[in-house]
mmCIF file of C-alpha atoms in Angstrom:
data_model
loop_
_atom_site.group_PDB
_atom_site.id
_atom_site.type_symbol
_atom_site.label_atom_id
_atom_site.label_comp_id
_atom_site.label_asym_id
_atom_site.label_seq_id
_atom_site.Cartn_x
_atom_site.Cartn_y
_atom_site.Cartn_z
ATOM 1 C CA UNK A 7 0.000 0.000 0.000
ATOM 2 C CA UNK A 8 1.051 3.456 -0.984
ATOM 3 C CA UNK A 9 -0.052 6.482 0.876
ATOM 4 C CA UNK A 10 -0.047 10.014 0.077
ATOM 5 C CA UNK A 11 0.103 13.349 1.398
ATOM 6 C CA UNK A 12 0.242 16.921 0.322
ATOM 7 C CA UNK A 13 3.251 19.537 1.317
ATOM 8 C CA UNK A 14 1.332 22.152 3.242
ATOM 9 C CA UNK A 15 2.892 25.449 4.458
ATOM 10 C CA UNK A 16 2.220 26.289 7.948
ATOM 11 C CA UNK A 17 4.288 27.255 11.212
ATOM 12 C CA UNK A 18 6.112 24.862 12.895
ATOM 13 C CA UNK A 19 7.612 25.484 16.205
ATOM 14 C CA UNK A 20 11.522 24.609 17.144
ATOM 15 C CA UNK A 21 11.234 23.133 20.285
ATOM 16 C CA UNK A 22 13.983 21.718 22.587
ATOM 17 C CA UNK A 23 13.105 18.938 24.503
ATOM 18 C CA UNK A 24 14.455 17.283 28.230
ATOM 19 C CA UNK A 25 13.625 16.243 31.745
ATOM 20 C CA UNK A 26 13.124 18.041 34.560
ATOM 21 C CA UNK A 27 12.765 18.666 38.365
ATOM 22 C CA UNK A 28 9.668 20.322 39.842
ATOM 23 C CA UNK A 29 11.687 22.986 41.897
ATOM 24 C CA UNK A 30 9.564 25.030 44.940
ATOM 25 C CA UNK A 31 10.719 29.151 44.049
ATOM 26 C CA UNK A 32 10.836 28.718 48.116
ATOM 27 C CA UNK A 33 11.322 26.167 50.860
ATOM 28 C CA UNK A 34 11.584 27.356 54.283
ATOM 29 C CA UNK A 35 12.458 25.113 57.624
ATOM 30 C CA UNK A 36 10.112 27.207 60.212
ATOM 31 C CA UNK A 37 12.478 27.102 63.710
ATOM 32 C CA UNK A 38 12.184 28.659 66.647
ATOM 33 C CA UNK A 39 13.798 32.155 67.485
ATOM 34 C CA UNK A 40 13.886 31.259 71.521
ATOM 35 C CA UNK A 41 14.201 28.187 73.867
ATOM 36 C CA UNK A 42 10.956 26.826 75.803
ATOM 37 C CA UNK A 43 8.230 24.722 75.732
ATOM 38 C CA UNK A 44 5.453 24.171 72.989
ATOM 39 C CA UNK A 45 2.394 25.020 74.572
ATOM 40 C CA UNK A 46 0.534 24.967 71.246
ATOM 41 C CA UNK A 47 0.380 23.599 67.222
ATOM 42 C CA UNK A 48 -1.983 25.459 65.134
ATOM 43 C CA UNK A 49 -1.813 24.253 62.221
ATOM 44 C CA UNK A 50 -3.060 20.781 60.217
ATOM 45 C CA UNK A 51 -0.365 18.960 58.598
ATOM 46 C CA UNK A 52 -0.371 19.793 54.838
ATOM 47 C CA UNK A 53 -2.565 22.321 54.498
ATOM 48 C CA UNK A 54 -2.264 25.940 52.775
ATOM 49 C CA UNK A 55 -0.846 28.534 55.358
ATOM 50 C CA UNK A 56 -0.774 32.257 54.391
ATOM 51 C CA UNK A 57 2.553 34.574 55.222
ATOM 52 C CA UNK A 58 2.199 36.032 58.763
ATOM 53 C CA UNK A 59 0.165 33.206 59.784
ATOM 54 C CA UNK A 60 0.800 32.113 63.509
ATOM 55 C CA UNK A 61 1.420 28.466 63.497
ATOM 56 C CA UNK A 62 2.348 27.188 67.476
ATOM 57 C CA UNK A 63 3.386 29.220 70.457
ATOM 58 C CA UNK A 64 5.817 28.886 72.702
ATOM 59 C CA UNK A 65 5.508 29.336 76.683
ATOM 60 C CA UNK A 66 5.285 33.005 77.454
ATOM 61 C CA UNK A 67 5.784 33.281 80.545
ATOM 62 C CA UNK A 68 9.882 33.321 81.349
ATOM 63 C CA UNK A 69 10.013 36.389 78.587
ATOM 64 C CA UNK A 70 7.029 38.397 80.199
ATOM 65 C CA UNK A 71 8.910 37.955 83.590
ATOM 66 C CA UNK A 72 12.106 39.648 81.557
ATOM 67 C CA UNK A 73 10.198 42.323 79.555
ATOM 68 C CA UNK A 74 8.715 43.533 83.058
ATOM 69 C CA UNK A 75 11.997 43.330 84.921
ATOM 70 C CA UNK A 76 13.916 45.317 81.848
ATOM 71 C CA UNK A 77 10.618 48.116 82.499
ATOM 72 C CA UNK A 78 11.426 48.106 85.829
ATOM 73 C CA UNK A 79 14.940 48.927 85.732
ATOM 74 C CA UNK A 80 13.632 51.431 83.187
ATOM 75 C CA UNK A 81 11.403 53.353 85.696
ATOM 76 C CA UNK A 82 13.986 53.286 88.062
ATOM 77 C CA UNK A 83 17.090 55.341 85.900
ATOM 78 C CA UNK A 84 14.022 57.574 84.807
ATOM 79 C CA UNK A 85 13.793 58.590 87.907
ATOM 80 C CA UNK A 86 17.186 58.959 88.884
ATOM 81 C CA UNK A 87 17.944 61.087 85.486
ATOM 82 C CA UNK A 88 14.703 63.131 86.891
ATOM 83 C CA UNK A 89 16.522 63.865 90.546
ATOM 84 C CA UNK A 90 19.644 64.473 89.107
ATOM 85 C CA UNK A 91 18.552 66.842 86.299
ATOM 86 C CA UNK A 92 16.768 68.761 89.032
ATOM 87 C CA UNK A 93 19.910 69.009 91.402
ATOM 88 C CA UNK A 94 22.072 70.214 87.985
ATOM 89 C CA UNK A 95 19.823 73.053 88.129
ATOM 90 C CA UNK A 96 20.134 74.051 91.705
ATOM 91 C CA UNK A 97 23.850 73.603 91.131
ATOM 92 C CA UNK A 98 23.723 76.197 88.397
ATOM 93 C CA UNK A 99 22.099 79.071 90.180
ATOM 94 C CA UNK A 100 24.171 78.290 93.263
ATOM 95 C CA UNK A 101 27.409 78.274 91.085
ATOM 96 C CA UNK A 102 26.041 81.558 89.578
ATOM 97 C CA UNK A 103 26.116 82.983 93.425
ATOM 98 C CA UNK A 104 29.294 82.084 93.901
ATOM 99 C CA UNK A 105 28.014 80.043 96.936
ATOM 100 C CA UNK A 106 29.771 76.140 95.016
ATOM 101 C CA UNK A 107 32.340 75.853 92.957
ATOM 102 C CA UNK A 108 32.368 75.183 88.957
ATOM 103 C CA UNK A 109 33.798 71.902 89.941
ATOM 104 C CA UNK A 110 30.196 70.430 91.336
ATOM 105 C CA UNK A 111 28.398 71.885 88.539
ATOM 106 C CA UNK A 112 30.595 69.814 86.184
ATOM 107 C CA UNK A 113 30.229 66.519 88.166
ATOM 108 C CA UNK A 114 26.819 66.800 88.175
ATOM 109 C CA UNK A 115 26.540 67.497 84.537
ATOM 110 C CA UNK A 116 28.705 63.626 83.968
ATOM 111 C CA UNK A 117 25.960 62.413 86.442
ATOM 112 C CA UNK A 118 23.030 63.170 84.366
ATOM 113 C CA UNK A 119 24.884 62.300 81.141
ATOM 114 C CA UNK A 120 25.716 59.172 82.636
ATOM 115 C CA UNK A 121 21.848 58.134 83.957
ATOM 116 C CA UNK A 122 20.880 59.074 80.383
ATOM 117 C CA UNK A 123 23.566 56.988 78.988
ATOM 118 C CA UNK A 124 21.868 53.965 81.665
ATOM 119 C CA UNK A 125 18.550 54.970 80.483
ATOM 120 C CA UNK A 126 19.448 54.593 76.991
ATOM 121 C CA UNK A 127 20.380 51.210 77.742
ATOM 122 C CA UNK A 128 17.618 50.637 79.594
ATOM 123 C CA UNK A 129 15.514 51.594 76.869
ATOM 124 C CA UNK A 130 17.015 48.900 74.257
ATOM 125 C CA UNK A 131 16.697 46.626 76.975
ATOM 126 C CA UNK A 132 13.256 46.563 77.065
ATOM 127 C CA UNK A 133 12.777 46.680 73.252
ATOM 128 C CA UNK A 134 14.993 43.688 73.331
ATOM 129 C CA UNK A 135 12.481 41.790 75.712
ATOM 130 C CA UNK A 136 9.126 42.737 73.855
ATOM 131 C CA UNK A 137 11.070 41.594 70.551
ATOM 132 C CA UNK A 138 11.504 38.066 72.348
ATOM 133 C CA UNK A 139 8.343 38.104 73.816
ATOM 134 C CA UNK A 140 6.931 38.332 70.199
ATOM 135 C CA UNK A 141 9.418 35.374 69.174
ATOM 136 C CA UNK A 142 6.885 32.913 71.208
ATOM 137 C CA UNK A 143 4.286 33.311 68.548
ATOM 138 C CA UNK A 144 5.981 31.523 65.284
ATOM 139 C CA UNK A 145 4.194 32.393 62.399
ATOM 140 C CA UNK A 146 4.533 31.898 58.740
ATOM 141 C CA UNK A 147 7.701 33.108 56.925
ATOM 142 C CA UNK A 148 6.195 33.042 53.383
ATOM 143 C CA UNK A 149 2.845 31.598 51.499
ATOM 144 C CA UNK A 150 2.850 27.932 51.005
ATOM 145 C CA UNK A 151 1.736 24.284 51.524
ATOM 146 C CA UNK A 152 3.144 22.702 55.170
ATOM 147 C CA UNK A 153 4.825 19.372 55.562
ATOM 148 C CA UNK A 154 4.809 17.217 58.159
ATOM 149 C CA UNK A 155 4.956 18.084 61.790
ATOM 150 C CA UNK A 156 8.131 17.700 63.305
ATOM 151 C CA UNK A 157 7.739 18.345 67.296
ATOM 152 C CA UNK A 158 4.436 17.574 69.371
ATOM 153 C CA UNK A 159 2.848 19.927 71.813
ATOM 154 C CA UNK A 160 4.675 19.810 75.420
ATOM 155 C CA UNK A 161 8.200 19.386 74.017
ATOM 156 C CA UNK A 162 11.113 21.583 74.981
ATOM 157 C CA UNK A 163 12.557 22.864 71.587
ATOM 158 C CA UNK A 164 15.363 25.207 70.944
ATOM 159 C CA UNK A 165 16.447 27.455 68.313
ATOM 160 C CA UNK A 166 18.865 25.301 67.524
ATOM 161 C CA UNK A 167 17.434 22.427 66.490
ATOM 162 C CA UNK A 168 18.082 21.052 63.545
ATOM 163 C CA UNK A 169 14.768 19.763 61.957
ATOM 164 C CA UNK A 170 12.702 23.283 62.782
ATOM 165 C CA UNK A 171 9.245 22.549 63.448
ATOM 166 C CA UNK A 172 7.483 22.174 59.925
ATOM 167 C CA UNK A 173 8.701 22.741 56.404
ATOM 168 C CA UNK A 174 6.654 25.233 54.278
ATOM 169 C CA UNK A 175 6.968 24.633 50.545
ATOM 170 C CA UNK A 176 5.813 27.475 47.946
ATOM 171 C CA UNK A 177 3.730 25.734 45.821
ATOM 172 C CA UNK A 178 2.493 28.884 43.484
ATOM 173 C CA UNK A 179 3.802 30.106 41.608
ATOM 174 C CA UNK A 180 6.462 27.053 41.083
ATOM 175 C CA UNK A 181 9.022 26.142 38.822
ATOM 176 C CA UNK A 182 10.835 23.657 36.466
ATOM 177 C CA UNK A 183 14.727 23.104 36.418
ATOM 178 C CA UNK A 184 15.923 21.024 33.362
ATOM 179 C CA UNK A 185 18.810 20.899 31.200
ATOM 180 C CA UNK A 186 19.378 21.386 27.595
ATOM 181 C CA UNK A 187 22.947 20.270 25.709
ATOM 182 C CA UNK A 188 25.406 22.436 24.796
ATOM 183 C CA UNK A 189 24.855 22.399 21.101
ATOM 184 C CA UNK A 190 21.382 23.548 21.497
ATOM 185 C CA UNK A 191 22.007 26.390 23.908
ATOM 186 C CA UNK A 192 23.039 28.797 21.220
ATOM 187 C CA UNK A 193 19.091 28.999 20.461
ATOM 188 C CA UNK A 194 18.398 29.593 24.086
ATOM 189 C CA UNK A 195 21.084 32.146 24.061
ATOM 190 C CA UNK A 196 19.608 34.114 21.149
ATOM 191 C CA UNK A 197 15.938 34.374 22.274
ATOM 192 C CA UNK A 198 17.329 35.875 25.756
ATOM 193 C CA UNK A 199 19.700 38.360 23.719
ATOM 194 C CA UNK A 200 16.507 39.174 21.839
ATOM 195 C CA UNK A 201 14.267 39.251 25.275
ATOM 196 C CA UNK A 202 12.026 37.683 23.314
ATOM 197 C CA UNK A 203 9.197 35.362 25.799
ATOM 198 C CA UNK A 204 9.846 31.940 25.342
ATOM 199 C CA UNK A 205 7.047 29.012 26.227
ATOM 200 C CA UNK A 206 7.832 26.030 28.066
ATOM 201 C CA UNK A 207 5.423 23.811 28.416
ATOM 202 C CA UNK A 208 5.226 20.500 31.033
ATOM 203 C CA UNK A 209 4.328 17.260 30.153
ATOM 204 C CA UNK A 210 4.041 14.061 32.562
ATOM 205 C CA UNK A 211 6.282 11.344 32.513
ATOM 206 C CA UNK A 212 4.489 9.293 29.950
ATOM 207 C CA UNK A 213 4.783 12.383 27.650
ATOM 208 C CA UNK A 214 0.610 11.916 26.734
ATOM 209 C CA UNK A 215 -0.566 14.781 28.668
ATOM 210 C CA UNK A 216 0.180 18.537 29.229
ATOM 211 C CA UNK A 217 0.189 19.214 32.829
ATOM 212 C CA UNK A 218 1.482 23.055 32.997
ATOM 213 C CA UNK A 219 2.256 26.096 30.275
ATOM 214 C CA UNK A 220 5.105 28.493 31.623
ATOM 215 C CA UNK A 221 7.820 30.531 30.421
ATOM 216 C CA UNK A 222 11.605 30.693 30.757
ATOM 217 C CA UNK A 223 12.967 33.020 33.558
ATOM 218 C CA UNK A 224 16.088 32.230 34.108
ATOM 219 C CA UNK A 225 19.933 30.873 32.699
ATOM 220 C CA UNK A 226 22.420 28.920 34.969
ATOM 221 C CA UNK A 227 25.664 31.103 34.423
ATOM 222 C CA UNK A 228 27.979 28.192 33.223
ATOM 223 C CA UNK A 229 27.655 25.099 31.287
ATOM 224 C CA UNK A 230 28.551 22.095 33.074
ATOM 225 C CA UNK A 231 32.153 20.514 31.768
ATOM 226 C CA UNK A 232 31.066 16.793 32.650
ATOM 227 C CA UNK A 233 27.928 16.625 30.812
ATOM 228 C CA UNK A 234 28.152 19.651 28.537
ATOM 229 C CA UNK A 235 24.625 20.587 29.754
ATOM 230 C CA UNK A 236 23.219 23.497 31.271
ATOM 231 C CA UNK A 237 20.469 24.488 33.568
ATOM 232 C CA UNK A 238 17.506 26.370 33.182
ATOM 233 C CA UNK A 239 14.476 27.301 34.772
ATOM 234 C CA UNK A 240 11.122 27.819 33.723
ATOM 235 C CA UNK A 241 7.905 29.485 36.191
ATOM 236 C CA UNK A 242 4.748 28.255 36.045
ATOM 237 C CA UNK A 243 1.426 30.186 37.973
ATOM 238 C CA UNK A 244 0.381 26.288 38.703
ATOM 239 C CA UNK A 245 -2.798 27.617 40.130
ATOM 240 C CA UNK A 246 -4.334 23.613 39.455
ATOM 241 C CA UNK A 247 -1.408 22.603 41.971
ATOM 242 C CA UNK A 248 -0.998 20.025 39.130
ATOM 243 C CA UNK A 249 2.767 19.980 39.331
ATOM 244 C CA UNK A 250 4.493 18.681 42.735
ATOM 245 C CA UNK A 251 7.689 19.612 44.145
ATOM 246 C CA UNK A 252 10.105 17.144 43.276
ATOM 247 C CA UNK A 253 8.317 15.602 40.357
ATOM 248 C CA UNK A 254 9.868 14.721 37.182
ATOM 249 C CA UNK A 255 7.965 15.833 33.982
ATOM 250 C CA UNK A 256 9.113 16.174 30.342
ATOM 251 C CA UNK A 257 9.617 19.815 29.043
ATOM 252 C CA UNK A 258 9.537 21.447 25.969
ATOM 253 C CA UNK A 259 10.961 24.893 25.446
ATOM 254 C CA UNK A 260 9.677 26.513 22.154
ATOM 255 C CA UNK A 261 12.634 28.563 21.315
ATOM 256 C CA UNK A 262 11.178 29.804 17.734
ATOM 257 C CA UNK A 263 8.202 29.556 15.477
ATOM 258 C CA UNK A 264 9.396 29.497 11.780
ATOM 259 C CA UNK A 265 6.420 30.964 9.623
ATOM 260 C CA UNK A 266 4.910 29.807 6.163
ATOM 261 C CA UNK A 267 7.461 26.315 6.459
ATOM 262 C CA UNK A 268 7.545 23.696 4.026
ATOM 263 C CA UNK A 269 5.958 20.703 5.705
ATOM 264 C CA UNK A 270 5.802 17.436 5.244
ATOM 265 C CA UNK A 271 4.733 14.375 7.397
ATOM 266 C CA UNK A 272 8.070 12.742 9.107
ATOM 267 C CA UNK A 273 7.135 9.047 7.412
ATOM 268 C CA UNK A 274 7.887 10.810 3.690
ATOM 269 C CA UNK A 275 11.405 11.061 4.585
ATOM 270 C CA UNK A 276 14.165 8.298 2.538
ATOM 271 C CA UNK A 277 16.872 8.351 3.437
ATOM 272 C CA UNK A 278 19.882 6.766 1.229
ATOM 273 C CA UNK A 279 23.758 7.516 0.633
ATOM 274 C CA UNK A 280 23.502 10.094 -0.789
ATOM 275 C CA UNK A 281 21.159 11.951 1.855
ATOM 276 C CA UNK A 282 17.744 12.226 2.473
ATOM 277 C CA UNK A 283 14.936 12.591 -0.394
ATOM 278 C CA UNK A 284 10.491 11.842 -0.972
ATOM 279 C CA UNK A 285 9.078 10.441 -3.406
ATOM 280 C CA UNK A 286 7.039 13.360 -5.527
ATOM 281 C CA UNK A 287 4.310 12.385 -7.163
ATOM 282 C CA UNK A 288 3.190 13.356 -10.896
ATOM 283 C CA UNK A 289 -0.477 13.317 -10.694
ATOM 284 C CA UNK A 290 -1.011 13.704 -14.593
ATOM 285 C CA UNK A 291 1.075 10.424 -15.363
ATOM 286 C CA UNK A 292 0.570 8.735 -11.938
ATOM 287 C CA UNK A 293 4.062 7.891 -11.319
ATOM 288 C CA UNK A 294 6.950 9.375 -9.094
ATOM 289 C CA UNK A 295 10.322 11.080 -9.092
ATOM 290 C CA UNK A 296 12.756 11.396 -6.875
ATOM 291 C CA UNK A 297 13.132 14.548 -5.085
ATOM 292 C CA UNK A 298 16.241 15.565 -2.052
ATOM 293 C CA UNK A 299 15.390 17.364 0.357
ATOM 294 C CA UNK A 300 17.247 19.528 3.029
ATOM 295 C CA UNK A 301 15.458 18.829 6.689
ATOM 296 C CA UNK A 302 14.636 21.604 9.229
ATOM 297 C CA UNK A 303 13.088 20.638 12.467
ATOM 298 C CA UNK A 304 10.649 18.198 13.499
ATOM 299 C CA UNK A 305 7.338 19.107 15.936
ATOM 300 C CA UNK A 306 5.806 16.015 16.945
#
């Protein structure tokens, strides 16, 4: 059997295929700022948490006992700077009189400066303890979907632990990191000196059905010397949540659309030692010539 088919003209897209990572824009390890107990979780595992949402608390209690210690100590230079600006004054008139010497009026001057100095640090004290106190409510660092929980109400944590409490993955927008060879950067390279918007589009493993449309926003600065690849990454808004982090999924970066092409199904391509040629058909006299051809790029 002999089939047929007619050279159309059309577009045809150049697109660069390869696999790729599902790569969260931001992951962030919620820890704690302060030592103490976990009085409270308020948040179900896996769900969608907002920035500046308060996930657990910690017990407040040490740091309110601190904050109202540092106000004390507060009150108490405010006072003092208070007595001793008054006797600076007294000082003053009484040095004008002649009744004290200059030499009282000047120690008294270093006393005041130094209670403001104390009150100064008294002051930063206290901002210091109302900045821990607010430390005991953890809340969310950015917009994402949590993990799993890592520490249980009643446990002692500390800012230094390792494993934080819960993991908070940005899930949208999200993007794709994949590599393209060497040889087929150049095209890359010329649509970003252009600034022209190139498509990427992600496909699932099986390479049947589009999960995702995106674009390219960013180059990896150097090509890799053992596999002569390099890195890109593409954004998607991913409002479906259809791609996961860490997922693999096929990609296809459409680095040019070639207008009014000569095209021609792939199965009409011969190939023999001399090249590659079709078979063109004479439709008056029903029989065939042969015809070479010079290939561009395939789509689909």
């Amino acid at each position: 059997p002999v089939r047929a088919a007619e050279v159309r003209r059309e577009n045809i897209d150049v697109q660069i295929r390869a696999l790729g990572t599902v790569t969260p824009l931001n992951t962030v390890t919620v820890r704690s700022r302060l030592d103490g107990e976990l009085i409270r979780v308020l948040f179900p595992e896996g769900q969608m948490v907002r920035e500046g949402q308060l996930l657990a608390e910690i017990d407040p209690r040490p740091y309110e006992v601190a904050l109202a210690q540092a106000e004390g100590q507060l009150r108490e230079n405010e006072a003092r700077l208070k007595n001793a600006e008054g006797d600076l004054e007294r000082y003053r008139k009484l040095a004008e009189e002649g009744l004290i010497t200059q030499q009282q009026v000047t120690t008294q001057e270093a006393l005041v400066q130094q209670y403001r100095g104390a009150l100064q640090a008294n002051q930063a004290a206290v901002n210091n303890a109302r900045l821990q106190l607010q430390y005991t409510r953890i809340v969310a660092p950015i917009s994402g979907r949590l993990g799993l929980r890592q520490v249980d109400p009643g446990n002692l944590i500390r800012s230094s632990d390792p494993n934080g409490l819960v993991v908070i993955t940005q899930v949208k927008p999200i993007s794709v990191i994949f590599t393209v060879p060497e040889a087929e950067f150049q095209a890359v390279l010329t649509g970003l000196r252009e600034r022209r918007e190139m498509p990427v589009e992600a496909w699932d493993r099986g390479d049947a059905e589009k999960l995702a449309d995106g674009v390219l926003r960013a180059v990896d600065n150097q090509i890799d010397t053992t596999t002569g690849t390099i890195k890109l990454r593409a954004t998607f808004t991913n409002d479906d949540e259809r791609l996961f982090p860490n997922q693999f999924v096929n990609v296809r970066l459409r680095v040019q659309t070639i207008r009014d092409a000569t095209v021609i199904p792939s199965a009409a391509v011969q190939r023999a030692s001399f090249g590659t040629f079709v078979y063109v058909i004479d439709p008056d006299t029903s029989t065939v010539s042969i015809r070479r051809v010079t290939l561009g790029p395939a789509q689909d």
